[in-house]
Short mmCIF file of C-alpha atoms in Angstrom, two decimals:
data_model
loop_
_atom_site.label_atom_id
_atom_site.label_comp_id
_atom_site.label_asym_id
_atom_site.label_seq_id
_atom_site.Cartn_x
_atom_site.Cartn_y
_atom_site.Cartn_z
CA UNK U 1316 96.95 -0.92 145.50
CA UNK U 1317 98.79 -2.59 142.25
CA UNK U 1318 97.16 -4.32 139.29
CA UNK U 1319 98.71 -7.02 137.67
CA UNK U 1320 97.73 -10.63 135.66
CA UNK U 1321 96.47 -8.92 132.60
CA UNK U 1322 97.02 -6.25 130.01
CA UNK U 1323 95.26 -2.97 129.57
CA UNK U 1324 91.65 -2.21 130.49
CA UNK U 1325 91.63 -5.74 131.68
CA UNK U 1326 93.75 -5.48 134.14
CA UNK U 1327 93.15 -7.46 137.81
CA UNK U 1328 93.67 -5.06 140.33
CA UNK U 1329 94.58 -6.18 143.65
CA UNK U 1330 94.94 -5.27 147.33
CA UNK U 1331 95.63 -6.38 151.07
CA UNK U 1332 92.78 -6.31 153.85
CA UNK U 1333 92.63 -2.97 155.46
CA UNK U 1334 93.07 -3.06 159.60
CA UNK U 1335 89.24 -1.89 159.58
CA UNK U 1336 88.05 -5.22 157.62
CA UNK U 1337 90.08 -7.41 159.90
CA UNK U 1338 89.00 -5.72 162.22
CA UNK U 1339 85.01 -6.25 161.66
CA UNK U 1340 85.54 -10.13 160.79
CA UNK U 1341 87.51 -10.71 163.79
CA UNK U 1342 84.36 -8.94 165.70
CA UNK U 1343 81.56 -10.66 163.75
CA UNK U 1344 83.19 -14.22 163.39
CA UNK U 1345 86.07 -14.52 165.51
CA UNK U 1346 90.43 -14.02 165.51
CA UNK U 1347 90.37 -17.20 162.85
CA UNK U 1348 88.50 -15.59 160.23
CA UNK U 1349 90.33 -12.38 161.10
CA UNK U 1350 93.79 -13.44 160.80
CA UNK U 1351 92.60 -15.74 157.56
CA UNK U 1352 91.17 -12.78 155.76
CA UNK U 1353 94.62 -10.45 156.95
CA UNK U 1354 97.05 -12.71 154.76
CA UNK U 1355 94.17 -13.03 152.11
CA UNK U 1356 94.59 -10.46 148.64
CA UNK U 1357 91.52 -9.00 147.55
CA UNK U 1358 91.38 -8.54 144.45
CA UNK U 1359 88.99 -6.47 142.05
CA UNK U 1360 86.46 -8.96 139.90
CA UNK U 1361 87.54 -9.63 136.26
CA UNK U 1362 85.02 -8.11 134.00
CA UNK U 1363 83.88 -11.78 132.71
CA UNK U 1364 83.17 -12.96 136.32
CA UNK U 1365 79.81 -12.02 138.83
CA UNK U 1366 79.54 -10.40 142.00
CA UNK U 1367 81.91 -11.96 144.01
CA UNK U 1368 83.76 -14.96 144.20
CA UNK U 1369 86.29 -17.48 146.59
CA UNK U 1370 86.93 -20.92 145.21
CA UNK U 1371 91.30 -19.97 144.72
CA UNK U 1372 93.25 -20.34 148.18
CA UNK U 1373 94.01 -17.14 149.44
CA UNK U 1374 92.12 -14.92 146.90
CA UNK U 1375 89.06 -13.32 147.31
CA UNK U 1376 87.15 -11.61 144.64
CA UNK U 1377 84.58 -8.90 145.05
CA UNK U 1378 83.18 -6.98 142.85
CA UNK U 1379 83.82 -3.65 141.74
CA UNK U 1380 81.43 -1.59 143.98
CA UNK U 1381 82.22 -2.80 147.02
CA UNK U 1382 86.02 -3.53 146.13
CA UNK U 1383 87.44 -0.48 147.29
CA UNK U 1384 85.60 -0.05 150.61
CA UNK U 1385 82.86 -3.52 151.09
CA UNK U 1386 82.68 -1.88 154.73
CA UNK U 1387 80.53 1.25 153.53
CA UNK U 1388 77.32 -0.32 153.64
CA UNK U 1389 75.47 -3.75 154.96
CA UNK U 1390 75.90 -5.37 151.58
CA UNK U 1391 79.28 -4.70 151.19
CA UNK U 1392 80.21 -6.65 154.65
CA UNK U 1393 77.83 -9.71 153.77
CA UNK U 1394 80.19 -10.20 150.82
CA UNK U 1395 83.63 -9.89 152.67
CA UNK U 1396 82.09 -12.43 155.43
CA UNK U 1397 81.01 -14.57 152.78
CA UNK U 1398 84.24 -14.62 150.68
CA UNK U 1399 86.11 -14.87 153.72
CA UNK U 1400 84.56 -17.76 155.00
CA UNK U 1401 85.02 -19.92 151.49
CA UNK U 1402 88.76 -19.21 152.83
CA UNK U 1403 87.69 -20.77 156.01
CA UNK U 1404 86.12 -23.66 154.45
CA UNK U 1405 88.87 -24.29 152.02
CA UNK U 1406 91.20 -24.78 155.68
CA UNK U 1407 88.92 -27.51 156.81
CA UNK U 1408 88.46 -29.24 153.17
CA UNK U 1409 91.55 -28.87 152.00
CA UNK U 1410 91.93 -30.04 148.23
CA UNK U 1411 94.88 -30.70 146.69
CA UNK U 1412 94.61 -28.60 143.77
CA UNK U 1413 93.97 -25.48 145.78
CA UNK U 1414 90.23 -25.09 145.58
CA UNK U 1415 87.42 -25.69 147.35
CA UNK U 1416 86.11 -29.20 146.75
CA UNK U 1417 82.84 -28.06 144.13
CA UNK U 1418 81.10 -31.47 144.66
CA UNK U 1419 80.21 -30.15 148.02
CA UNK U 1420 80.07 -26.86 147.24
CA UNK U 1421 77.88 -27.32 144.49
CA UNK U 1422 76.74 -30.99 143.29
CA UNK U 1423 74.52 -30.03 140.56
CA UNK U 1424 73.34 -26.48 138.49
CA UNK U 1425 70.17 -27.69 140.00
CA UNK U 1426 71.04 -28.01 143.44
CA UNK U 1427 72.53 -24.71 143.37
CA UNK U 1428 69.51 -22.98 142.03
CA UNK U 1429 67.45 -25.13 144.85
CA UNK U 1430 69.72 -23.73 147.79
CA UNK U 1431 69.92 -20.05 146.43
CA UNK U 1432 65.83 -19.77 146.63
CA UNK U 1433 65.52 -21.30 149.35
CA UNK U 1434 67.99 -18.75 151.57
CA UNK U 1435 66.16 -15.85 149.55
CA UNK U 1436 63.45 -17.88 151.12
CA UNK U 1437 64.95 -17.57 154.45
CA UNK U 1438 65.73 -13.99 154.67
CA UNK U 1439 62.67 -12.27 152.80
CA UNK U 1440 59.57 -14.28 154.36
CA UNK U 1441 58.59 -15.41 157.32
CA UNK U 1442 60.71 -18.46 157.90
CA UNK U 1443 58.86 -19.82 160.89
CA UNK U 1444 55.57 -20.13 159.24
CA UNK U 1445 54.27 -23.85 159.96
CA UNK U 1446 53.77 -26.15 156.72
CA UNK U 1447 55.14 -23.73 154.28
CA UNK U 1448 58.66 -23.70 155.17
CA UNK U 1449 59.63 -26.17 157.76
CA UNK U 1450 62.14 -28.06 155.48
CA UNK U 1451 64.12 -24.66 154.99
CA UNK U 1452 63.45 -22.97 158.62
CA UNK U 1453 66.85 -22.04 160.06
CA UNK U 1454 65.59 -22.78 163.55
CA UNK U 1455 65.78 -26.56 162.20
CA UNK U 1456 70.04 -26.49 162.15
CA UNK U 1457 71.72 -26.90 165.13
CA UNK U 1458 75.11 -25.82 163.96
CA UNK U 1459 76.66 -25.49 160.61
CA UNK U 1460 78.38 -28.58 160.08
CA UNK U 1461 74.07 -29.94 159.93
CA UNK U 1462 73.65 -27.75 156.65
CA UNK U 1463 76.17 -30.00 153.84
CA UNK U 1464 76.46 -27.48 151.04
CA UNK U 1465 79.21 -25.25 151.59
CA UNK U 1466 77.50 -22.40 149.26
CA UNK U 1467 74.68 -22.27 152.08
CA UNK U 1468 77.05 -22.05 154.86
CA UNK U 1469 78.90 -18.89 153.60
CA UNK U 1470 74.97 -17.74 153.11
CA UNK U 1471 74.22 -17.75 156.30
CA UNK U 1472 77.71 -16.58 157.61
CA UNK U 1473 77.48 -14.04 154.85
CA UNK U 1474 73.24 -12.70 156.14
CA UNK U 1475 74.45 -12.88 159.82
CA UNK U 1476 77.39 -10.35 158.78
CA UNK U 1477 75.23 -8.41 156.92
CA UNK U 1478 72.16 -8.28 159.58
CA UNK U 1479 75.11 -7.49 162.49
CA UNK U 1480 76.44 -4.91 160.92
CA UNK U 1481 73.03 -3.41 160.04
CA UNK U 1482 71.89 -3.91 164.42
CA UNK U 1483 75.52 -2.10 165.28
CA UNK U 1484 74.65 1.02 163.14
CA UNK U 1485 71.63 1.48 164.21
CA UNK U 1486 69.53 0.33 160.79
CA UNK U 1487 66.37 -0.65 161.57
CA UNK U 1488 65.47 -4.80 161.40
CA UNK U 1489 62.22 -6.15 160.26
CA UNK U 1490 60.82 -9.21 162.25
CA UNK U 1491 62.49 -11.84 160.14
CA UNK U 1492 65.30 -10.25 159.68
CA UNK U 1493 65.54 -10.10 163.88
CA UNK U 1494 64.39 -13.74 164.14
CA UNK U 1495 67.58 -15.27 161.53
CA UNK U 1496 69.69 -13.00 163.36
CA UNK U 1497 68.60 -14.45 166.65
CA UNK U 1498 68.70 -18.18 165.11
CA UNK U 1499 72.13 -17.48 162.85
CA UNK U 1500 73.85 -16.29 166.25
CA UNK U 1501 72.36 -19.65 167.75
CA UNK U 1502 73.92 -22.14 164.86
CA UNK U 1503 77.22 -20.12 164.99
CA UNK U 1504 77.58 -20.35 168.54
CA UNK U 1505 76.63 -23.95 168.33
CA UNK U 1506 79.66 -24.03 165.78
CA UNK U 1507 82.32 -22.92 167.96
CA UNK U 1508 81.81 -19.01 167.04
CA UNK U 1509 82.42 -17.09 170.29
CA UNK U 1510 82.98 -14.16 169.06
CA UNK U 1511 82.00 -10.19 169.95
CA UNK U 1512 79.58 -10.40 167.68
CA UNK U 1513 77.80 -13.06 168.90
CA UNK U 1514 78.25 -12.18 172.47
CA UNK U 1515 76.49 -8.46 171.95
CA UNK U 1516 73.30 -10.26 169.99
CA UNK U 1517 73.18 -12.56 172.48
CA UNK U 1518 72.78 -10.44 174.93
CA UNK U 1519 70.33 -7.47 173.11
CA UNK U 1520 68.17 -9.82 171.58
CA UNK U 1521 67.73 -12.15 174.08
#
């Protein structure tokens, strides 16, 4: 592990994917994402950023409780999926200053705010109640290229992670948290995702 691009207690400490994490995203989202996230640095979250973030080409930030090991718990492995699949994204929108193109990633403060309730929406609720959420029920998408912000795509690819790696260790799933893992293996199937992952919840939650 080195640190570097700063001075002092500032410092930006950085560090390659372990064999483990490519390991788990080849598993949960295929050999893309793993071979993406293997030349990717990782690198410790400046103390004037949030949680996590992915918006440089070949950076990912996470923040410091997960930065050493994001594999130790469910949490930790929604946030490498996520980050890693902003990587993914930048591959198929490729902007020519580097980043991620923000207009679709995020077109307005609003619109942000609008798409982070309504996944939190998604994941603690039940989603497939008639009338009260059948704009925002997963079960609508057939595949991710149907949902247009990329924030809400790394959501989902971010939950699925998290709610897969939860199933594989044996951590119990409520309902809804069984029924968006059943419908987030159906979108990323739909999207060209065959992956171990998907192939194991397909088959013990069918």
């Amino acid at each position: 592990m080195s640190a570097s691009d700063g001075k002092g207690k500032n410092k930006v400490q950085k560090r390659s994917a372990t064999i483990q994490e490519c390991n788990f995203l080849n598993a949960t989202l295929g050999k893309f994402a793993g071979d993406i996230l293997s030349t990717t640095t990782i690198s410790r979250v400046p103390f004037n950023m949030g949680r996590s973030a992915s918006v440089i080409w070949k950076t990912i930030y996470i923040a410091d409780d997960y930065f050493v090991n994001p594999l130790g718990n469910a949490d930790g492995a929604e946030i490498l999926a996520h980050e890693t699949w902003h990587q993914v994204q930048y591959i198929a929108n490729r902007a020519g200053a580097g980043l991620i193109p923000l207009p679709k990633l995020y077109p307005s403060a609003w619109d942000r705010l609008a798409i982070d309730e309504r996944l939190i929406e998604q994941m603690g609720v039940d989603v497939y109640n008639p009338g009260d959420y059948e704009k925002t029920d997963i079960s609508r998408y057939n595949s991710l290229n149907d949902i247009y912000y990329l924030e809400s795509q790394a959501q989902l690819v971010g939950k699925y992670a998290k709610l897969y790696y939860k199933a594989k260790n044996n951590l119990a799933l409520t309902s809804t948290e069984r029924n968006a893992l059943i419908e987030m293996n159906r979108i990323l199937i739909n999207s060209g995702i065959n992956s171990e992952a998907s192939q194991w919840v397909s088959k013990e939650f069918h």
